[in-house]
PDB file of C-alpha atoms in Angstrom:
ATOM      1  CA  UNK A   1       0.000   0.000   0.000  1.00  0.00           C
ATOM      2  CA  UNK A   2       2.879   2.458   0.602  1.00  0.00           C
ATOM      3  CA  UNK A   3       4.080   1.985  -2.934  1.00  0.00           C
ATOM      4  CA  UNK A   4       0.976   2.514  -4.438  1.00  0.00           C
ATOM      5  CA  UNK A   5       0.141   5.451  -2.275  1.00  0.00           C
ATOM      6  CA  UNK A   6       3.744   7.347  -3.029  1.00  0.00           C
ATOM      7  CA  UNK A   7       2.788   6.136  -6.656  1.00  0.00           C
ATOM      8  CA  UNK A   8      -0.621   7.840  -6.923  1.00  0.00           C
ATOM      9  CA  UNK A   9      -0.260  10.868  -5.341  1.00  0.00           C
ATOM     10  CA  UNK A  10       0.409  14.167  -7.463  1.00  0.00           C
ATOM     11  CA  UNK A  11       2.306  15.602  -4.422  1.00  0.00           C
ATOM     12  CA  UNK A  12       3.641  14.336  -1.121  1.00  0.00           C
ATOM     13  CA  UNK A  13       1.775  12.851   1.655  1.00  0.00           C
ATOM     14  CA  UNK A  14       1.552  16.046   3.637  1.00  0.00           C
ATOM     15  CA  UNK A  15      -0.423  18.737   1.398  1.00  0.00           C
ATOM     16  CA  UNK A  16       1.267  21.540   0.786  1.00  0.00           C
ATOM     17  CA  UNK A  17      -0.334  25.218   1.540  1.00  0.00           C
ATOM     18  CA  UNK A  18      -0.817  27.563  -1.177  1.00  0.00           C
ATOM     19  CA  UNK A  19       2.677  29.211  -1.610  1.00  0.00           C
ATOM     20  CA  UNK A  20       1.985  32.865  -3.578  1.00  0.00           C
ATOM     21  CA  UNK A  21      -1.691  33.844  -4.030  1.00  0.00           C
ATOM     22  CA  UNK A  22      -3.256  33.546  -7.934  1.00  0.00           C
ATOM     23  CA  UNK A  23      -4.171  37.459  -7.505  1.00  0.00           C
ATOM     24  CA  UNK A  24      -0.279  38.723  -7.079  1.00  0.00           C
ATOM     25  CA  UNK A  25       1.609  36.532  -9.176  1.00  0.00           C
ATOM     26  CA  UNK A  26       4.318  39.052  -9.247  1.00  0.00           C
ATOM     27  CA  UNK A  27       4.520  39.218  -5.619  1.00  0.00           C
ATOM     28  CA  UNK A  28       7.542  37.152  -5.408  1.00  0.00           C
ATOM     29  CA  UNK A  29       9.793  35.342  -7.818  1.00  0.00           C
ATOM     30  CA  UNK A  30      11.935  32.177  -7.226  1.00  0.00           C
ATOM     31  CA  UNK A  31      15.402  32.742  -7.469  1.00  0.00           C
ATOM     32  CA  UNK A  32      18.103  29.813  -6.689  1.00  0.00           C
ATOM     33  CA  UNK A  33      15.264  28.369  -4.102  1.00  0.00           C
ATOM     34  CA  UNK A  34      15.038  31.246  -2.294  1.00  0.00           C
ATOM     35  CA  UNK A  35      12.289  34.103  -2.611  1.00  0.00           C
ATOM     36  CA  UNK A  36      12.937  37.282  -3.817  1.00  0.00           C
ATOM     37  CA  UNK A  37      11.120  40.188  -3.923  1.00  0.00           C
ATOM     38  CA  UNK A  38      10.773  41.952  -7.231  1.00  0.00           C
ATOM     39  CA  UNK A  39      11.554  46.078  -7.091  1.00  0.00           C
ATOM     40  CA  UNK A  40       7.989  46.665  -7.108  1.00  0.00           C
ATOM     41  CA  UNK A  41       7.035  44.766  -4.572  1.00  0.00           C
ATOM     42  CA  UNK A  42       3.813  45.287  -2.410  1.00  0.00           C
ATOM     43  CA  UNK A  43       3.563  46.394   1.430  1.00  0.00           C
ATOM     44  CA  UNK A  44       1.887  42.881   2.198  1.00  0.00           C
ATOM     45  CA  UNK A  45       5.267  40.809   0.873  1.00  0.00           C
ATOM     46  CA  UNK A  46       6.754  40.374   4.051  1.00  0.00           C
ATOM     47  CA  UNK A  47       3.674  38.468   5.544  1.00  0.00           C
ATOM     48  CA  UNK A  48       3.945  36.389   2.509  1.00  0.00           C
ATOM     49  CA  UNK A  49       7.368  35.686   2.721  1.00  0.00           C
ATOM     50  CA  UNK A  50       6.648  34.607   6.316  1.00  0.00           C
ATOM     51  CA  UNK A  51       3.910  32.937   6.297  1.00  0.00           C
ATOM     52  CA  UNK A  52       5.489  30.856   3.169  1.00  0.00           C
ATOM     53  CA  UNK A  53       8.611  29.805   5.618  1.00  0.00           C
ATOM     54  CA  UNK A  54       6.234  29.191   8.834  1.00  0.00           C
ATOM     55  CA  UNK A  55       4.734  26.387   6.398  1.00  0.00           C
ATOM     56  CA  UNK A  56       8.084  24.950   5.618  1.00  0.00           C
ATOM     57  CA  UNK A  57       8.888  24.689   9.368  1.00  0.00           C
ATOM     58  CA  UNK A  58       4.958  23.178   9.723  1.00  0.00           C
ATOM     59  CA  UNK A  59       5.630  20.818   6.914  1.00  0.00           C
ATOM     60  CA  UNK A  60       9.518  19.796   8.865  1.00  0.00           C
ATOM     61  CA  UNK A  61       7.458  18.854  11.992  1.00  0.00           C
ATOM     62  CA  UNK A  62       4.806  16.835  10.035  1.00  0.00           C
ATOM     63  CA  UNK A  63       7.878  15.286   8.362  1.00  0.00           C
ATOM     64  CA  UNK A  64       9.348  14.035  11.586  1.00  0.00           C
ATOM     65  CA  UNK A  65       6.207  12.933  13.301  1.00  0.00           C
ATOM     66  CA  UNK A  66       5.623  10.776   9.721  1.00  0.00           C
ATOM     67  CA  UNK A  67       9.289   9.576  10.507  1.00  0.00           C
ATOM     68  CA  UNK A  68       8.616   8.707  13.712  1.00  0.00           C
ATOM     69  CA  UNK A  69       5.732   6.154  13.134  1.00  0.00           C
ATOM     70  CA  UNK A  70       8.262   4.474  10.306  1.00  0.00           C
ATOM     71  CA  UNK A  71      10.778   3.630  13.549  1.00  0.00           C
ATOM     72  CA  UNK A  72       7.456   2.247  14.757  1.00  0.00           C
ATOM     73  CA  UNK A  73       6.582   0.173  12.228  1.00  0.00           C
ATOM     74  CA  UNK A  74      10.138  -1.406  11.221  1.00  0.00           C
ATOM     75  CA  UNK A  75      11.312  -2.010  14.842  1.00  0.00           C
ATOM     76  CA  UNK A  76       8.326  -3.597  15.876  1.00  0.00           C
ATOM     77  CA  UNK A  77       7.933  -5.444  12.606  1.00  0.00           C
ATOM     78  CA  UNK A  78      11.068  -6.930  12.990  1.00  0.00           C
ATOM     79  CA  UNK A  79      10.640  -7.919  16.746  1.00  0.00           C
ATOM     80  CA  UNK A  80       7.712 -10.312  15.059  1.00  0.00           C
ATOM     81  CA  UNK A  81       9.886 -11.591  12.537  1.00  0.00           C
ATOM     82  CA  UNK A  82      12.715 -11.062   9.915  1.00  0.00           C
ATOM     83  CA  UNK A  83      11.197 -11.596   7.213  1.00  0.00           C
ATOM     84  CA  UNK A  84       7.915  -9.661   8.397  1.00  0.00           C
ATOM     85  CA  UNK A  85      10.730  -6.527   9.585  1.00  0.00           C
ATOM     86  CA  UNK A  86      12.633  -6.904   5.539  1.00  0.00           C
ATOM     87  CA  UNK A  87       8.813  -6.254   4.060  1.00  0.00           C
ATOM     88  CA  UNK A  88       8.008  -3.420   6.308  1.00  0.00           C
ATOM     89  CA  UNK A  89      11.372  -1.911   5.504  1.00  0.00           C
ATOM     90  CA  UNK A  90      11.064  -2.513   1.413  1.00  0.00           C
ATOM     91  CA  UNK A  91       7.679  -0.904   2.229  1.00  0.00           C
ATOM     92  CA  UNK A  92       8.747   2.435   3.769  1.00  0.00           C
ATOM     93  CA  UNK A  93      11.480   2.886   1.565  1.00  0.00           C
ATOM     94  CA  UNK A  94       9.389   2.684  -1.776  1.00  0.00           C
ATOM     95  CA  UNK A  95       6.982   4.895  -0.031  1.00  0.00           C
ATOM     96  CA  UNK A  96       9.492   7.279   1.735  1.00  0.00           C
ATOM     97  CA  UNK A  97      11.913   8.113  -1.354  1.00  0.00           C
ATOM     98  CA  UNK A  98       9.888  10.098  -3.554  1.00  0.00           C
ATOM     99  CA  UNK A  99       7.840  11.420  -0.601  1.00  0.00           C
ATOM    100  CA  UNK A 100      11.356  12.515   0.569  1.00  0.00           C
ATOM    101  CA  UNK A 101      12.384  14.785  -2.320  1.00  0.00           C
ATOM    102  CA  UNK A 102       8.647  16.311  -2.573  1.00  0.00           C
ATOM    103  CA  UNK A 103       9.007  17.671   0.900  1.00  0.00           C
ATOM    104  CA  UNK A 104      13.074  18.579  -0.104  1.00  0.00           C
ATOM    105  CA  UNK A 105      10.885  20.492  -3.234  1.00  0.00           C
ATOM    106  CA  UNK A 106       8.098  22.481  -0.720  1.00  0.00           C
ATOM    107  CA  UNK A 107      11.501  23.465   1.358  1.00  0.00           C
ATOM    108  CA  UNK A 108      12.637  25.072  -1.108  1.00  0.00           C
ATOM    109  CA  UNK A 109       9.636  26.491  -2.133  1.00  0.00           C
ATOM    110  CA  UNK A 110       9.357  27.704   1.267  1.00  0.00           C
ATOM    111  CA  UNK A 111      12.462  29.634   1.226  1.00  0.00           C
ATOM    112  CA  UNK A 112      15.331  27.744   1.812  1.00  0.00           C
ATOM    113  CA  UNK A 113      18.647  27.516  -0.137  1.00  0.00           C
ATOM    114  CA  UNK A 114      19.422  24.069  -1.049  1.00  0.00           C
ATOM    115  CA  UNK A 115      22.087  23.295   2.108  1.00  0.00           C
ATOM    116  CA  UNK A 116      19.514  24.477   4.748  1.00  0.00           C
ATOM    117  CA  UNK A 117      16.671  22.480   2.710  1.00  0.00           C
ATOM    118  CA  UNK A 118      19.117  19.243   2.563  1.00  0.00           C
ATOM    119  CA  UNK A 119      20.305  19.628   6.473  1.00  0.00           C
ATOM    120  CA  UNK A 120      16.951  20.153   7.733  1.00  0.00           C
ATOM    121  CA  UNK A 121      15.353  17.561   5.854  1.00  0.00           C
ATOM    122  CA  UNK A 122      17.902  14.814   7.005  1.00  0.00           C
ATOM    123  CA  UNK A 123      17.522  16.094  10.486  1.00  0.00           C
ATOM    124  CA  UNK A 124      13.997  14.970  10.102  1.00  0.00           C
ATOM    125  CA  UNK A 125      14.955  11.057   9.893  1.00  0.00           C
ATOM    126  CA  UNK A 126      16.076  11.392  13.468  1.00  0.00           C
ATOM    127  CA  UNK A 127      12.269  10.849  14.028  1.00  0.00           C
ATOM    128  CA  UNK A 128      12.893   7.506  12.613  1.00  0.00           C
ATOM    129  CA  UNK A 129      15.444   6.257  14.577  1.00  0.00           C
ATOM    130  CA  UNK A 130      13.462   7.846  17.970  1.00  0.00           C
ATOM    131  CA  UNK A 131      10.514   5.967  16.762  1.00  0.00           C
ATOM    132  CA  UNK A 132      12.828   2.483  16.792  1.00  0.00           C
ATOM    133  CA  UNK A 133      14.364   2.822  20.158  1.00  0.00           C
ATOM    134  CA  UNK A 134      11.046   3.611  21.561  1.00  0.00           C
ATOM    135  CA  UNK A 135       9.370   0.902  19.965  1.00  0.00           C
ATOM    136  CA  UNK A 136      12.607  -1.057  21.574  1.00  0.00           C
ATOM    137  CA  UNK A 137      12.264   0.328  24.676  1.00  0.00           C
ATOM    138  CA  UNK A 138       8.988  -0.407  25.681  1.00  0.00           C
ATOM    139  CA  UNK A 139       9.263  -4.434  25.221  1.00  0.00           C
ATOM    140  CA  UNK A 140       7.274  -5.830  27.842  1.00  0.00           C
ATOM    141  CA  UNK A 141       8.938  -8.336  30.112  1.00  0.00           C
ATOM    142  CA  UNK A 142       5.876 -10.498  28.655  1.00  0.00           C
ATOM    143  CA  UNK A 143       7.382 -10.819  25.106  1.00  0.00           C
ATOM    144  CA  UNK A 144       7.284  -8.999  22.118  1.00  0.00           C
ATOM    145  CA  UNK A 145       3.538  -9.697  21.500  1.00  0.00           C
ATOM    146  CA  UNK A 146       2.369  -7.204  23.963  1.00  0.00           C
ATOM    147  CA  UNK A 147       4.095  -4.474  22.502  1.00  0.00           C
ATOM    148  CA  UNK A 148       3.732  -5.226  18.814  1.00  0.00           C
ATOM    149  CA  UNK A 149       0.149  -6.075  19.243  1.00  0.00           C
ATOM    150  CA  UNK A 150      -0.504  -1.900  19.848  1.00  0.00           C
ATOM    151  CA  UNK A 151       2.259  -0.539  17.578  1.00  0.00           C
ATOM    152  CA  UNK A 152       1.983  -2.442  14.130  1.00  0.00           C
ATOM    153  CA  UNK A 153      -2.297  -1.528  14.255  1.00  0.00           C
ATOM    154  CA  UNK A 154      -0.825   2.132  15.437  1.00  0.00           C
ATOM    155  CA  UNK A 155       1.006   2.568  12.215  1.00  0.00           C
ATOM    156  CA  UNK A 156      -0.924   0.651   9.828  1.00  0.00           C
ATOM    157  CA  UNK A 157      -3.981   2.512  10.527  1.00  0.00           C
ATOM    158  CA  UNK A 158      -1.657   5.897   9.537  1.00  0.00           C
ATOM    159  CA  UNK A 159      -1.376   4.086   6.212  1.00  0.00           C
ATOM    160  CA  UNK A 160      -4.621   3.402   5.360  1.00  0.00           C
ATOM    161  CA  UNK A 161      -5.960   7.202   6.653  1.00  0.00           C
ATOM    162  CA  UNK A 162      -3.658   7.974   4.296  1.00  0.00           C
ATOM    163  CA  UNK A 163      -4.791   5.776   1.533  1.00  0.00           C
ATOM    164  CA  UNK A 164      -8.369   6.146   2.118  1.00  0.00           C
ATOM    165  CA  UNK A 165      -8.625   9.713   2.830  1.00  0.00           C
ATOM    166  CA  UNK A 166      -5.432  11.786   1.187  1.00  0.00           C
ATOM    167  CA  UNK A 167      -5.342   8.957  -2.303  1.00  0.00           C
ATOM    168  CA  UNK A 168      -8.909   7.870  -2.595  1.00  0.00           C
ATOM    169  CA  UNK A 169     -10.630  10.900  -3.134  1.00  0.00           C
ATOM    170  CA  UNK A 170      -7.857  11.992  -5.670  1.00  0.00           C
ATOM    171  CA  UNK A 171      -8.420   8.813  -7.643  1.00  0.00           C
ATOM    172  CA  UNK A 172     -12.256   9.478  -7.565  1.00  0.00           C
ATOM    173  CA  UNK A 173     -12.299  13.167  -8.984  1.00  0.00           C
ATOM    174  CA  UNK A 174     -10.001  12.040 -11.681  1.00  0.00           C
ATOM    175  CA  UNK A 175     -12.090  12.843 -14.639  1.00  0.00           C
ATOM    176  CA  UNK A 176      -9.912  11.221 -17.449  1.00  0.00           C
ATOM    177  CA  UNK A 177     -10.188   7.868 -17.988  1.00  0.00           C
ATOM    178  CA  UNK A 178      -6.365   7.240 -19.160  1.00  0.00           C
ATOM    179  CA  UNK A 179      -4.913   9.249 -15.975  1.00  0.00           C
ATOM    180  CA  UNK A 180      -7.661   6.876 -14.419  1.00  0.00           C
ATOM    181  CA  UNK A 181      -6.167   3.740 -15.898  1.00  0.00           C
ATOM    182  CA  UNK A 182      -2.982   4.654 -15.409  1.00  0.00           C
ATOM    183  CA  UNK A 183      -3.533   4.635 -11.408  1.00  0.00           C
ATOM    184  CA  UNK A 184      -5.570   1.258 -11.240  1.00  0.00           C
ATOM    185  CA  UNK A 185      -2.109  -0.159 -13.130  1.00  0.00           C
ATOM    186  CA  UNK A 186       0.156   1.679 -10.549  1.00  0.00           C
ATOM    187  CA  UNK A 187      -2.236   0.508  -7.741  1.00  0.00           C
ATOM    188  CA  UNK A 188      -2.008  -3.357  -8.621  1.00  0.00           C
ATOM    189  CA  UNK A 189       1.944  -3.179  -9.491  1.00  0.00           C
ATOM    190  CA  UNK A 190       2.308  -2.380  -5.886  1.00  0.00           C
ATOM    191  CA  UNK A 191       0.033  -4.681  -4.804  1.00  0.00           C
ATOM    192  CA  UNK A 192       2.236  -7.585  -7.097  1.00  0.00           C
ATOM    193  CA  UNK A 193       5.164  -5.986  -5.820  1.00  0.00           C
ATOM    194  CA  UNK A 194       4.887  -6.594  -2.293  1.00  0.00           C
ATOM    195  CA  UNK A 195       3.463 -10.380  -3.033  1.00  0.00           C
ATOM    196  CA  UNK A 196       6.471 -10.775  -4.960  1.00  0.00           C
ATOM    197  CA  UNK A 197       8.861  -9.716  -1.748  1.00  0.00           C
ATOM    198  CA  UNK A 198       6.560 -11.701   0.228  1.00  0.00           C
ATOM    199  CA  UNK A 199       7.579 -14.983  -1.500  1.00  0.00           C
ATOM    200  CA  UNK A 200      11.002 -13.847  -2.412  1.00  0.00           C
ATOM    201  CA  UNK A 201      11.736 -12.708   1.104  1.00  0.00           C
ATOM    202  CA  UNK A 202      12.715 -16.218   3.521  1.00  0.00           C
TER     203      UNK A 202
END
C-alpha cells in the first residue's frame, strides 16, 4: 500500500499550503530556491514571505512525526519476525523516497537555499530512529507480542488514513479515464510488488 500510495499521489503525503496567491503573481519570484522580492514589490510581501517559511517549518514537523511512526513500524515489525521486519522496511522505503524529495521540493519552495533544505530535511529522519528505540524500549517483560500487538495496528492505521482519505478521493475526482487507468495499473503493481517480496523474502 505504501508503494501505491507514493505512486498515486500528485504531491507528497503532507499537502502543501498555497505558496503565492493567484491574484499577485508578481509578488515574489523564485530565485536559486530562495524568494525574492521583485523592485515593485507590495507592502503585504513580508507576511507572505513569512507565512510561506512558517509552512516549511509546519511541513519539517509533520515530516518528523511521519518519521517517527516508520521507527514504529520497522522495529516492531522486525521484533515479530525477519522476514515480516525486511517487508516493512522494502515498504517504507518505496513509499518514503519520492515522498522525501517532494518535501526537499516544498523546502525550497518555502524559502530555503538548497544546504539548509538538505540539512533540515535529514535532520527529520532522526524521528525515525526515535521511533525504533522507543518501539525497543517499551518491550514488555511479557514478550514482544504485547508491545507489537498496539504498535503495528498504530502505524498501519496511519497508512490506510492515508490511503483512504489523502489517495482515494484523488483517484475518484479524476475525470480522465487514461490518468484513471494509469492509477488502477500503478495501484495493482504495488500490490504484485509486495506479493512478490513476500515470497522472495525467507
Amino acid at each position: 500500500m505504501c508503494f501505491s500510495t507514493c505512486c498515486l499521489r500528485p504531491g507528497p503525503t503532507h499537502a502543501a499550503p498555497a505558496l503565492v496567491s493567484e491574484a499577485q503573481p508578481a509578488a515574489a519570484v523564485l530565485s536559486g530556491g530562495r524568494y525574492v522580492a521583485p523592485p515593485a514589490a507590495e507592502p503585504g510581501l513580508s507576511a507572505v514571505v513569512q507565512s510561506v517559511k512558517v509552512s516549511g517549518y509546519l511541513n519539517l514537523l509533520a515530516n518528523t512525526i511521519d518519521n517517527f511512526t516508520h521507527g514504529l513500524a520497522v522495529a516492531a515489525s522486525f521484533l515479530v519476525s525477519k522476514k515480516i521486519g525486511l517487508l516493512t522496511t522494502m515498504a517504507i522505503l518505496l513509499h518514503e523516497i519520492p515522498h522525501e524529495v517532494g518535501d526537499f521540493a516544498i523546502l525550497l519552495r518555502a524559502g530555503f537555499d538548497r544546504w539548509s533544505a538538505a540539512k533540515l530535511q535529514l535532520s527529520t529522519a532522526l524521528g525515525g530512529l526515535l521511533g525504533a528505540c522507543f518501539a525497543i524500549c517499551t518491550q514488555s517483560p511479557k514478550g514482544v507480542e504485547e508491545t507489537v500487538a498496539w504498535i503495528l495496528p498504530f502505524t498501519s492505521g496511519g497508512f490506510l488514513y492515508i490511503a483512504l482519505v489523502n489517495v482515494l478521493p484523488d483517484i475518484l475526482e479524476e475525470d480522465d479515464p487514461w490518468h484513471s487507468l494509469q492509477q488502477v495499473l500503478l495501484l495493482c503493481t504495488g500490490v504484485v510488488v509486495m506479493v512478490l517480496f513476500s515470497l522472495l523474502v525467507e
